[in-house]
Tab-separated table of C-alpha atoms in Angstrom:
chain	number	residue	atom	x	y	z
A	3	MET	CA	6.317	1.334	-12.222
A	4	LYS	CA	8.430	4.366	-12.985
A	5	THR	CA	10.494	6.146	-10.375
A	6	ILE	CA	8.992	9.610	-10.725
A	7	GLU	CA	11.112	12.450	-9.375
A	8	ARG	CA	9.955	16.026	-8.902
A	9	ARG	CA	12.123	19.110	-8.735
A	10	LEU	CA	11.262	22.674	-7.839
A	11	ILE	CA	12.699	25.592	-9.807
A	12	LYS	CA	12.827	28.926	-7.997
A	13	LYS	CA	14.354	31.156	-10.683
A	14	SER	CA	11.897	30.015	-13.327
A	15	GLU	CA	11.060	33.473	-14.741
A	16	LEU	CA	7.367	32.647	-14.411
A	17	ARG	CA	5.029	35.373	-15.585
A	18	ALA	CA	1.547	35.775	-17.026
A	19	LEU	CA	1.130	37.992	-20.090
A	20	ALA	CA	-2.013	39.961	-20.823
A	21	PRO	CA	-4.115	38.557	-23.661
A	22	ASP	CA	-3.119	39.876	-27.073
A	23	LYS	CA	-6.476	40.905	-28.543
A	24	ASP	CA	-5.012	41.892	-31.941
A	25	ASN	CA	-3.423	38.509	-32.392
A	26	GLU	CA	-6.657	36.867	-31.358
A	27	LYS	CA	-8.586	38.768	-34.039
A	28	ASN	CA	-6.050	37.975	-36.738
A	29	SER	CA	-5.657	34.361	-35.760
A	30	GLU	CA	-6.360	31.891	-38.540
A	31	LYS	CA	-8.088	29.699	-35.980
A	32	GLU	CA	-10.613	31.933	-34.265
A	33	THR	CA	-11.773	31.107	-30.792
A	34	LYS	CA	-14.264	32.663	-28.450
A	35	LYS	CA	-12.223	31.723	-25.433
A	36	ASP	CA	-10.160	34.266	-23.529
A	37	THR	CA	-6.620	33.000	-23.056
A	38	THR	CA	-3.727	34.176	-20.975
A	39	THR	CA	-0.166	33.307	-21.912
A	40	VAL	CA	2.043	31.990	-19.137
A	41	GLU	CA	5.717	31.436	-19.786
A	42	GLY	CA	8.796	30.500	-17.886
A	43	TYR	CA	11.353	27.737	-17.400
A	44	GLY	CA	10.219	24.364	-16.145
A	45	LEU	CA	13.763	22.998	-15.983
A	46	LEU	CA	17.168	24.680	-15.737
A	47	PHE	CA	20.490	23.225	-16.892
A	48	ASN	CA	23.698	23.283	-14.854
A	49	THR	CA	21.887	24.798	-11.876
A	50	LEU	CA	22.892	23.271	-8.576
A	51	SER	CA	19.984	22.392	-6.340
A	52	LYS	CA	19.828	22.736	-2.599
A	53	ASN	CA	20.706	19.732	-0.463
A	54	LEU	CA	18.357	16.911	-1.410
A	55	GLY	CA	19.344	14.663	1.466
A	56	GLY	CA	23.110	14.103	1.392
A	57	PHE	CA	23.720	15.364	-2.136
A	58	LYS	CA	23.003	18.241	-4.504
A	59	GLU	CA	21.888	17.870	-8.088
A	60	LYS	CA	22.261	19.429	-11.515
A	61	ILE	CA	20.938	18.576	-14.955
A	62	ASP	CA	23.229	18.282	-17.940
A	63	PRO	CA	22.218	20.295	-21.041
A	64	LYS	CA	22.056	17.042	-23.042
A	65	ALA	CA	19.750	15.318	-20.554
A	66	LEU	CA	16.657	16.053	-22.655
A	67	ASN	CA	18.150	14.800	-25.933
A	68	ASN	CA	15.736	12.359	-27.609
A	69	VAL	CA	13.101	12.815	-24.891
A	70	ASP	CA	9.556	12.691	-26.277
A	71	LEU	CA	7.881	15.919	-25.160
A	72	SER	CA	4.603	15.336	-27.012
A	73	LYS	CA	2.768	13.953	-23.955
A	74	VAL	CA	3.819	16.593	-21.434
A	75	TYR	CA	1.137	18.375	-19.406
A	76	MET	CA	1.185	21.656	-17.559
A	77	LEU	CA	-0.367	21.208	-14.125
A	78	PHE	CA	-0.859	23.066	-10.887
A	79	ASN	CA	1.002	21.350	-8.039
A	80	HIS	CA	1.369	18.184	-10.173
A	81	ASN	CA	-2.377	17.521	-9.987
A	82	TYR	CA	-3.552	15.636	-13.078
A	83	ASP	CA	-7.184	16.111	-12.092
A	84	LYS	CA	-7.005	19.761	-13.115
A	85	PRO	CA	-4.756	20.179	-16.168
A	86	LEU	CA	-3.847	23.671	-17.303
A	87	ALA	CA	-2.472	22.870	-20.758
A	88	SER	CA	-0.781	20.129	-22.752
A	89	VAL	CA	1.454	19.760	-25.782
A	90	GLU	CA	-1.031	17.335	-27.294
A	91	ALA	CA	-3.845	19.876	-27.022
A	92	GLY	CA	-1.723	22.488	-28.773
A	93	ASN	CA	-1.821	25.055	-25.965
A	94	LEU	CA	1.572	24.215	-24.464
A	95	SER	CA	4.834	24.843	-26.294
A	96	LEU	CA	8.155	23.496	-25.001
A	97	THR	CA	11.511	24.694	-26.265
A	98	ILE	CA	14.973	23.526	-25.234
A	99	ASP	CA	17.551	26.317	-25.242
A	100	ASP	CA	20.940	26.879	-23.626
A	101	LYS	CA	19.309	27.791	-20.319
A	102	GLY	CA	16.870	24.928	-19.960
A	103	LEU	CA	13.355	23.913	-20.924
A	104	LYS	CA	11.252	26.954	-21.718
A	105	PHE	CA	7.483	26.732	-21.840
A	106	ILE	CA	4.796	28.974	-23.284
A	107	ALA	CA	1.239	28.043	-22.362
A	108	ASN	CA	-2.027	29.600	-23.462
A	109	LEU	CA	-4.383	29.107	-20.524
A	110	ASP	CA	-8.150	29.146	-20.884
A	111	ASP	CA	-9.518	31.871	-18.593
A	112	SER	CA	-13.050	30.520	-18.891
A	113	VAL	CA	-12.168	27.487	-16.748
A	114	SER	CA	-12.627	28.553	-13.139
A	115	TYR	CA	-9.654	26.787	-11.583
A	116	VAL	CA	-7.396	27.939	-14.437
A	117	SER	CA	-8.506	31.525	-13.875
A	118	ASP	CA	-7.728	31.140	-10.175
A	119	VAL	CA	-4.197	29.995	-10.981
A	120	ILE	CA	-3.641	32.895	-13.372
A	121	ASN	CA	-4.765	35.360	-10.719
A	122	GLN	CA	-2.406	33.795	-8.188
A	123	VAL	CA	0.474	34.109	-10.675
A	124	ASN	CA	-0.366	37.761	-11.239
A	125	ASN	CA	-0.599	38.348	-7.483
A	126	GLY	CA	2.827	36.801	-6.975
A	127	ASN	CA	1.534	33.956	-4.796
A	128	ILE	CA	2.607	31.451	-7.435
A	129	LYS	CA	6.007	32.236	-8.854
A	130	ASN	CA	7.839	28.925	-9.109
A	131	CYS	CA	7.861	25.913	-11.358
A	132	SER	CA	8.493	22.223	-10.960
A	133	PHE	CA	8.884	19.233	-13.237
A	134	SER	CA	8.335	15.478	-12.952
A	135	PHE	CA	10.660	13.016	-14.648
A	136	ASP	CA	12.289	9.646	-14.446
A	137	VAL	CA	15.849	8.596	-15.200
A	138	ASP	CA	16.862	6.012	-17.780
A	139	THR	CA	17.941	3.231	-15.395
A	140	THR	CA	19.190	1.080	-18.299
A	141	ASP	CA	22.070	3.504	-18.846
A	142	ASP	CA	24.820	3.435	-16.210
A	143	GLN	CA	25.752	7.008	-17.127
A	144	ALA	CA	22.206	8.378	-16.906
A	145	GLU	CA	23.015	9.641	-13.409
A	146	VAL	CA	26.540	10.107	-12.088
A	147	PHE	CA	27.677	10.997	-8.590
A	148	SER	CA	30.863	12.980	-8.012
A	149	GLU	CA	32.573	15.126	-5.389
A	150	ASP	CA	32.802	18.903	-5.817
A	151	ASN	CA	34.419	20.984	-3.079
A	152	GLY	CA	33.544	18.384	-0.481
A	153	GLU	CA	29.932	18.033	-1.616
A	154	THR	CA	28.349	15.070	-3.372
A	155	VAL	CA	26.752	16.083	-6.662
A	156	ARG	CA	24.316	14.000	-8.658
A	157	THR	CA	24.419	14.894	-12.350
A	158	ILE	CA	21.417	13.851	-14.436
A	159	ASN	CA	22.794	13.062	-17.885
A	160	LYS	CA	19.829	11.274	-19.409
A	161	ILE	CA	16.155	11.745	-18.642
A	162	LYS	CA	13.909	8.965	-19.903
A	163	ASP	CA	10.483	10.588	-19.592
A	164	LEU	CA	9.281	14.073	-18.779
A	165	PHE	CA	5.749	13.884	-17.424
A	166	ASP	CA	4.743	17.414	-16.553
A	167	VAL	CA	5.814	20.939	-15.817
A	168	SER	CA	3.871	22.443	-12.954
A	169	LEU	CA	3.191	25.809	-11.441
A	170	VAL	CA	3.755	25.399	-7.728
A	171	THR	CA	3.278	27.329	-4.504
A	172	ILE	CA	6.327	25.953	-2.682
A	173	PRO	CA	8.913	28.744	-2.513
A	174	ALA	CA	12.094	26.746	-3.102
A	175	TYR	CA	13.455	23.213	-3.077
A	176	ASP	CA	11.422	21.564	-0.340
A	177	GLU	CA	13.519	18.652	0.814
A	178	THR	CA	10.543	16.811	2.286
A	179	THR	CA	8.923	16.592	-1.162
A	180	VAL	CA	11.953	15.431	-3.096
A	181	LYS	CA	11.384	11.972	-4.492
A	182	VAL	CA	14.575	10.212	-5.502
A	183	ASP	CA	15.807	6.658	-5.368
A	184	LYS	CA	18.718	6.656	-2.913
A	185	ARG	CA	20.129	3.297	-3.976
A	186	SER	CA	22.565	4.732	-6.516
A	187	TYR	CA	23.660	7.364	-4.039
A	188	ASN	CA	24.379	4.737	-1.385
A	189	ASP	CA	26.204	2.631	-3.958
A	190	TYR	CA	28.352	5.625	-4.758
A	191	LYS	CA	29.101	6.323	-1.117
A	192	ASN	CA	29.664	2.615	-0.472
A	193	ASN	CA	28.875	2.936	3.196
A	194	GLU	CA	25.974	2.567	5.621
A	195	MET	CA	24.952	6.231	5.597
A	196	GLU	CA	21.190	6.625	5.603
A	197	ILE	CA	19.593	9.680	4.010
A	198	PRO	CA	17.506	11.471	6.662
A	199	GLU	CA	13.854	10.491	6.404
A	200	MET	CA	12.666	14.090	6.674
A	201	GLN	CA	14.750	15.039	3.663
A	202	THR	CA	14.023	12.264	1.197
A	203	VAL	CA	10.895	10.336	0.375
A	204	LYS	CA	11.674	7.139	-1.476
A	205	THR	CA	9.014	6.499	-4.096
A	206	LYS	CA	10.668	3.781	-6.113
A	207	GLN	CA	8.857	0.535	-5.575
A	208	PRO	CA	10.618	-2.841	-5.497
A	209	LYS	CA	10.959	-4.482	-8.900
A	210	GLU	CA	8.517	-7.199	-7.892
A	211	THR	CA	5.929	-4.521	-7.119
A	212	ARG	CA	6.451	-2.946	-10.542
A	213	ASP	CA	6.070	-6.390	-12.119
A	214	PHE	CA	2.840	-6.895	-10.167
A	215	VAL	CA	1.358	-3.622	-11.442
A	216	ASN	CA	2.469	-4.400	-15.004
A	217	TYR	CA	0.643	-7.726	-14.748
A	218	ILE	CA	-2.555	-5.899	-13.828
A	219	LYS	CA	-2.172	-3.197	-16.483
A	220	SER	CA	-1.637	-5.878	-19.145
A	221	ARG	CA	-4.725	-7.760	-17.907
A	222	GLY	CA	-2.680	-10.777	-16.969
A	223	GLU	CA	-0.659	-11.009	-20.179
A	224	ASN	CA	2.662	-9.637	-18.917
A	225	ARG	CA	3.970	-11.998	-16.235
A	226	ASP	CA	7.600	-10.939	-16.426
A	227	GLY	CA	9.225	-11.042	-13.008
A	228	LEU	CA	6.354	-12.928	-11.347
A	229	THR	CA	6.482	-16.549	-10.264
A	230	THR	CA	3.826	-18.567	-12.071
A	231	THR	CA	2.241	-21.750	-10.730
A	232	ASN	CA	-0.678	-23.898	-11.817
A	233	MET	CA	-2.886	-21.660	-9.651
A	234	GLY	CA	-1.753	-18.395	-11.228
A	235	SER	CA	0.929	-15.794	-10.497
A	236	LEU	CA	2.188	-15.529	-6.942
A	237	VAL	CA	1.558	-12.239	-5.137
A	238	PRO	CA	5.013	-10.714	-4.418
A	239	ASP	CA	6.236	-10.515	-0.820
A	240	SER	CA	6.296	-6.709	-0.970
A	241	ILE	CA	2.585	-6.651	-1.808
A	242	MET	CA	1.780	-9.186	0.916
A	243	SER	CA	3.650	-6.985	3.377
A	244	GLU	CA	1.556	-3.957	2.375
A	245	ILE	CA	-1.615	-6.029	2.741
A	246	LYS	CA	-0.558	-6.889	6.273
A	247	ASP	CA	0.118	-3.221	7.018
A	248	PHE	CA	-3.282	-2.238	5.600
A	249	ASN	CA	-5.051	-4.640	7.966
A	250	ALA	CA	-3.183	-3.435	11.034
A	251	GLY	CA	-5.573	-2.448	13.799
A	252	LYS	CA	-8.462	-4.522	12.441
A	253	LEU	CA	-9.746	-7.819	13.813
A	254	ASP	CA	-7.078	-10.266	12.698
A	255	LEU	CA	-7.743	-13.758	14.037
A	256	LYS	CA	-4.875	-15.139	12.000
A	257	SER	CA	-2.477	-13.345	14.333
A	258	ARG	CA	-4.105	-15.051	17.340
A	259	VAL	CA	-3.906	-18.675	16.201
A	260	ASP	CA	-0.953	-20.984	15.573
A	261	VAL	CA	0.026	-20.460	11.922
A	262	ARG	CA	1.991	-23.263	10.291
A	263	PRO	CA	3.267	-22.578	6.753
A	264	VAL	CA	3.021	-25.667	4.542
A	265	SER	CA	4.408	-26.272	1.077
A	266	THR	CA	2.055	-29.050	0.018
A	267	GLY	CA	-1.694	-29.311	-0.322
A	268	SER	CA	-2.012	-32.117	2.201
A	269	GLY	CA	0.059	-34.005	4.715
A	270	ALA	CA	0.635	-34.558	8.397
A	271	LEU	CA	2.445	-32.288	10.822
A	272	PRO	CA	3.742	-33.304	14.256
A	273	LEU	CA	2.688	-30.853	16.957
A	274	VAL	CA	3.744	-30.673	20.576
A	275	ASP	CA	0.804	-30.564	22.968
A	276	SER	CA	0.377	-27.122	24.505
A	277	THR	CA	0.529	-28.638	28.011
A	278	ALA	CA	3.568	-30.825	27.332
A	279	VAL	CA	6.277	-31.242	30.006
A	280	ALA	CA	9.604	-33.031	30.002
A	281	HIS	CA	9.843	-36.507	31.587
A	282	SER	CA	12.727	-38.464	32.957
A	283	LYS	CA	13.691	-41.883	31.610
A	284	GLU	CA	12.541	-43.418	34.851
A	285	GLU	CA	9.096	-41.799	34.588
A	286	LEU	CA	8.692	-42.974	31.004
A	287	ALA	CA	9.822	-46.479	31.911
A	288	GLU	CA	7.289	-46.626	34.691
A	289	ASN	CA	4.469	-45.050	32.638
A	290	PRO	CA	4.961	-45.139	28.813
A	291	ASP	CA	1.691	-43.271	28.284
A	292	LEU	CA	3.423	-40.107	29.437
A	293	ASP	CA	5.212	-40.005	26.085
A	294	ASN	CA	2.144	-38.688	24.273
A	295	ASP	CA	3.040	-35.026	24.172
A	296	VAL	CA	3.644	-35.100	20.401
A	297	LYS	CA	0.687	-35.754	18.146
A	298	THR	CA	0.345	-35.834	14.398
A	299	VAL	CA	-2.280	-33.602	12.834
A	300	ASP	CA	-3.487	-34.304	9.307
A	301	PHE	CA	-4.234	-31.352	7.051
A	302	LYS	CA	-5.663	-30.867	3.600
A	303	THR	CA	-5.787	-27.339	2.260
A	304	THR	CA	-8.853	-26.061	0.436
A	305	THR	CA	-8.627	-23.550	-2.389
A	306	TYR	CA	-10.633	-20.352	-1.936
A	307	ALA	CA	-11.019	-17.649	-4.589
A	308	GLY	CA	-12.238	-14.069	-4.154
A	309	GLN	CA	-13.107	-11.690	-6.977
A	310	ILE	CA	-11.629	-8.221	-7.414
A	311	ALA	CA	-13.448	-6.439	-10.231
A	312	LEU	CA	-11.340	-3.780	-11.974
A	313	SER	CA	-12.611	-1.027	-14.227
A	314	SER	CA	-10.914	-0.006	-17.441
A	315	GLU	CA	-10.766	3.543	-16.087
A	316	LEU	CA	-8.668	2.431	-13.121
A	317	ILE	CA	-6.255	0.451	-15.260
A	318	GLN	CA	-5.895	2.947	-18.097
A	319	ASP	CA	-6.187	6.320	-16.401
A	320	SER	CA	-4.701	5.816	-12.929
A	321	SER	CA	-1.094	6.021	-11.836
A	322	ASP	CA	0.753	2.846	-10.923
A	323	VAL	CA	0.594	3.807	-7.255
A	324	ASN	CA	-3.179	4.284	-7.351
A	325	ILE	CA	-3.664	0.974	-9.144
A	326	LYS	CA	-1.512	-0.828	-6.602
A	327	ASN	CA	-3.218	0.816	-3.622
A	328	ALA	CA	-6.710	0.011	-4.926
A	329	ILE	CA	-5.796	-3.644	-5.448
A	330	ILE	CA	-4.086	-3.914	-2.063
A	331	LYS	CA	-7.183	-2.562	-0.313
A	332	ASP	CA	-9.460	-5.145	-1.937
A	333	MET	CA	-6.986	-7.980	-1.473
A	334	ALA	CA	-6.533	-7.080	2.185
A	335	VAL	CA	-10.276	-7.134	2.830
A	336	ILE	CA	-10.787	-10.482	1.082
A	337	ALA	CA	-7.758	-12.136	2.681
A	338	GLN	CA	-8.559	-11.043	6.212
A	339	ASN	CA	-12.242	-11.882	5.940
A	340	THR	CA	-11.369	-15.327	4.607
A	341	TYR	CA	-8.925	-16.115	7.404
A	342	ASN	CA	-11.332	-14.801	10.051
A	343	ASP	CA	-14.248	-16.770	8.637
A	344	LYS	CA	-12.433	-20.114	8.491
A	345	ILE	CA	-10.941	-19.692	11.964
A	346	VAL	CA	-14.271	-18.726	13.525
A	347	ASN	CA	-16.006	-21.666	11.841
A	348	VAL	CA	-13.710	-24.001	13.762
A	349	ALA	CA	-14.187	-22.095	17.025
A	350	ASN	CA	-17.983	-22.075	16.638
A	351	SER	CA	-17.984	-25.832	15.971
A	352	GLN	CA	-16.730	-26.593	19.486
A	353	PRO	CA	-19.173	-28.335	21.853
A	354	THR	CA	-21.436	-25.598	23.198
A	355	THR	CA	-21.824	-24.704	26.858
A	356	THR	CA	-25.186	-23.051	27.512
A	357	ILE	CA	-25.370	-20.240	30.048
A	358	ALA	CA	-28.316	-18.404	31.573
A	359	SER	CA	-26.594	-16.002	33.936
A	360	LEU	CA	-23.408	-14.135	34.637
A	361	ASP	CA	-22.545	-16.809	37.189
A	362	ASP	CA	-22.700	-19.436	34.445
A	363	LEU	CA	-20.379	-17.354	32.280
A	364	MET	CA	-17.954	-16.878	35.170
A	365	SER	CA	-17.995	-20.608	35.802
A	366	ALA	CA	-17.210	-21.347	32.143
A	367	ILE	CA	-14.217	-19.033	32.354
A	368	LEU	CA	-12.932	-20.272	35.706
A	369	THR	CA	-13.101	-23.957	34.796
A	370	LEU	CA	-10.745	-23.523	31.833
A	371	ASP	CA	-7.247	-24.911	32.429
A	372	PRO	CA	-5.313	-22.043	34.090
A	373	ARG	CA	-2.211	-22.914	32.094
A	374	PHE	CA	-3.780	-21.380	29.005
A	375	LYS	CA	-3.728	-17.690	28.169
A	376	LYS	CA	-7.378	-16.673	27.918
A	377	GLU	CA	-9.343	-14.110	25.955
A	378	ILE	CA	-13.006	-13.677	25.056
A	379	LEU	CA	-14.607	-13.231	21.631
A	380	MET	CA	-18.244	-12.250	22.092
A	381	ASP	CA	-21.128	-11.342	19.791
A	382	THR	CA	-23.174	-8.197	20.361
A	383	ASN	CA	-26.142	-10.000	21.906
A	384	MET	CA	-24.109	-11.605	24.669
A	385	TYR	CA	-22.090	-8.432	25.098
A	386	ALA	CA	-25.276	-6.430	25.623
A	387	PHE	CA	-26.407	-9.034	28.150
A	388	VAL	CA	-23.275	-8.914	30.319
A	389	ARG	CA	-22.842	-5.128	30.095
A	390	THR	CA	-26.405	-4.402	31.267
A	391	LEU	CA	-26.381	-6.715	34.304
A	392	LYS	CA	-26.735	-4.795	37.585
A	393	ASP	CA	-26.114	-5.678	41.213
A	394	ASN	CA	-28.607	-5.204	44.058
A	395	THR	CA	-27.693	-1.534	44.347
A	396	GLY	CA	-28.407	-0.849	40.689
A	397	ASN	CA	-24.769	-0.503	39.622
A	398	TYR	CA	-23.499	-2.219	36.515
A	399	ILE	CA	-21.526	-5.343	37.370
A	400	ILE	CA	-19.238	-5.234	34.310
A	401	LYS	CA	-17.797	-1.728	34.032
A	402	ASP	CA	-15.262	-2.156	31.246
A	403	ASP	CA	-14.554	-4.462	28.318
A	404	SER	CA	-13.199	-7.278	30.434
A	405	ILE	CA	-14.470	-10.086	32.633
A	406	LEU	CA	-12.232	-11.407	35.405
A	407	GLY	CA	-9.447	-9.385	33.804
A	408	LEU	CA	-9.876	-11.078	30.405
A	409	PRO	CA	-10.218	-8.683	27.455
A	410	ILE	CA	-13.442	-8.876	25.422
A	411	THR	CA	-13.345	-8.565	21.643
A	412	VAL	CA	-16.819	-7.852	20.294
A	413	THR	CA	-17.499	-9.460	16.921
A	414	ASN	CA	-20.546	-11.028	15.336
A	415	LEU	CA	-18.337	-13.557	13.612
A	416	VAL	CA	-18.765	-15.743	16.691
A	417	GLN	CA	-22.080	-17.178	17.825
A	418	GLY	CA	-22.367	-16.340	21.497
A	419	ALA	CA	-18.826	-16.359	22.826
A	420	VAL	CA	-15.553	-18.191	22.395
A	421	ILE	CA	-13.418	-18.242	25.525
A	422	GLY	CA	-9.859	-19.467	25.919
A	423	ASP	CA	-6.509	-19.681	24.186
A	424	LEU	CA	-6.906	-19.528	20.410
A	425	ASN	CA	-3.195	-20.025	19.811
A	426	SER	CA	-3.171	-23.328	21.684
A	427	ALA	CA	-6.511	-24.536	20.319
A	428	ILE	CA	-6.442	-23.727	16.616
A	429	VAL	CA	-3.812	-24.309	13.945
A	430	LEU	CA	-3.931	-22.592	10.559
A	431	PHE	CA	-2.125	-24.560	7.848
A	432	ASP	CA	-1.320	-21.874	5.302
A	433	ARG	CA	0.154	-22.425	1.856
A	434	GLU	CA	1.035	-18.681	2.049
A	435	ASN	CA	1.810	-18.506	-1.670
A	436	THR	CA	-1.293	-16.457	-2.387
A	437	SER	CA	-1.921	-16.244	-6.123
A	438	ILE	CA	-3.767	-14.021	-8.566
A	439	ASN	CA	-5.338	-14.859	-11.892
A	440	TRP	CA	-6.857	-12.513	-14.434
A	441	GLN	CA	-10.409	-13.629	-15.136
A	442	LYS	CA	-13.501	-12.493	-16.979
A	443	PHE	CA	-16.253	-12.763	-14.358
A	444	ASP	CA	-19.232	-12.218	-16.670
A	445	SER	CA	-20.228	-10.299	-19.779
A	446	PHE	CA	-19.730	-6.977	-18.038
A	447	SER	CA	-16.811	-7.336	-15.644
A	448	GLU	CA	-13.330	-8.733	-15.361
A	449	GLY	CA	-10.482	-8.529	-12.910
A	450	LEU	CA	-8.403	-10.552	-10.492
A	451	ALA	CA	-9.227	-13.777	-8.751
A	452	LEU	CA	-7.389	-13.851	-5.422
A	453	ILE	CA	-6.562	-17.475	-4.692
A	454	MET	CA	-5.806	-18.699	-1.176
A	455	ARG	CA	-5.148	-22.249	0.043
A	456	LEU	CA	-5.477	-23.131	3.694
A	457	ASP	CA	-6.839	-25.505	6.288
A	458	VAL	CA	-7.859	-24.809	9.893
A	459	LYS	CA	-7.902	-27.463	12.610
A	460	ASN	CA	-8.833	-27.636	16.280
A	461	VAL	CA	-5.964	-29.348	18.065
A	462	SER	CA	-6.951	-28.884	21.710
A	463	ASP	CA	-10.477	-29.180	23.097
A	464	LYS	CA	-9.151	-28.119	26.478
A	465	ALA	CA	-7.906	-24.714	25.344
A	466	ILE	CA	-11.201	-23.066	24.302
A	467	LYS	CA	-14.910	-23.213	25.051
A	468	HIS	CA	-17.870	-22.186	22.929
A	469	VAL	CA	-20.599	-20.566	25.030
A	470	ALA	CA	-24.159	-19.713	24.007
A	471	MET	CA	-27.075	-18.019	25.737
A	472	ALA	CA	-29.918	-20.276	26.873
A	473	SER	CA	-33.163	-19.785	24.975
A	474	LYS	CA	-35.756	-17.799	26.880
């Protein structure tokens, strides 16, 4: 993924010119459309910016040498959903002169949002320009930092791509919208100085994230930078971290159980009993059975695959960020649902205690070993039962989402209720190296298969109870 930077130009000489009717009549290519010419400078050379977060910036007059300008768009506020003009369409002309990059655009007045922009330019509400670009990171001299009168100056010597010139409403360099990779700046400073967060927004993604998006855009053909196994290409750590962030605040049973990363598909893992205590030599000599606090638990991971269908429109027409975010959302949903489902299956498989009253439920809670940290997972039917119970005076007995001080999590993943200490009772053996594979699902769809390998075991019958309502 490219590191796209945007810069605002205040003295851009932006102006809208009245339509030239004579030229329209004499034009070799007649058109019925009314057009308004907008011109100005989208980029200025040797013009020092305001402070962009620890440094100022200027663009060398040779920075645009050899840059392909044939794909450049004119936009309003960098919004590709509503283009104003483009070089490819023939209604945007870009010229490099001694001052900078001059543009002349013939805007179609018949398009409502274009007409609105033209009116705002004429009214003076829009009078500035901006441009989006990325730097050629393969050239060490593409950007150079230096000191000038005690200020750090970043000189852009070589632009790789120019994406758009935009008409913008922001009145000057807005330091909170500047997008620039600060790594080279920190390298130049060679110290621990951090650019203030309110002044710089870092948009450059880690290389592994760029490699991940390239894999998707190539439909699984480009695997450069990704680790490949017999199950597919491993999802990079940076993507897994974003998946975790996406699921924050949702029901995440994985975070409540004992997770043990494993590197093999099967094996045995020694686990210390959750009620283990230390014993003296004398105690062990007198009673050898006390030395049973460590037990070996066998595991065998199962492979699970979830489908993420991807449209050609998403892959071809969306930005790298939008592609990544769409995939992360789907991956996060599949991953969390899979973990929750497998964990709950083990919890629901516990021997069931049947209850017919609130007293029975209280008894089930109170008879659990007090050494365990308890919580309650409860389906909506049982929740409705306990929350509508009233005492002899007609007041509700349970007045908040807790029973005996234990928090209640309402979820229909459980059947009835699961009470106790999930972390002590259930172990998740997780291969963690989640993989993706590009697959054709059927004649009409293709996309990613998200591959997970895990096993879930109950390791302590004492730590949790499964409770169900008695049949009426």
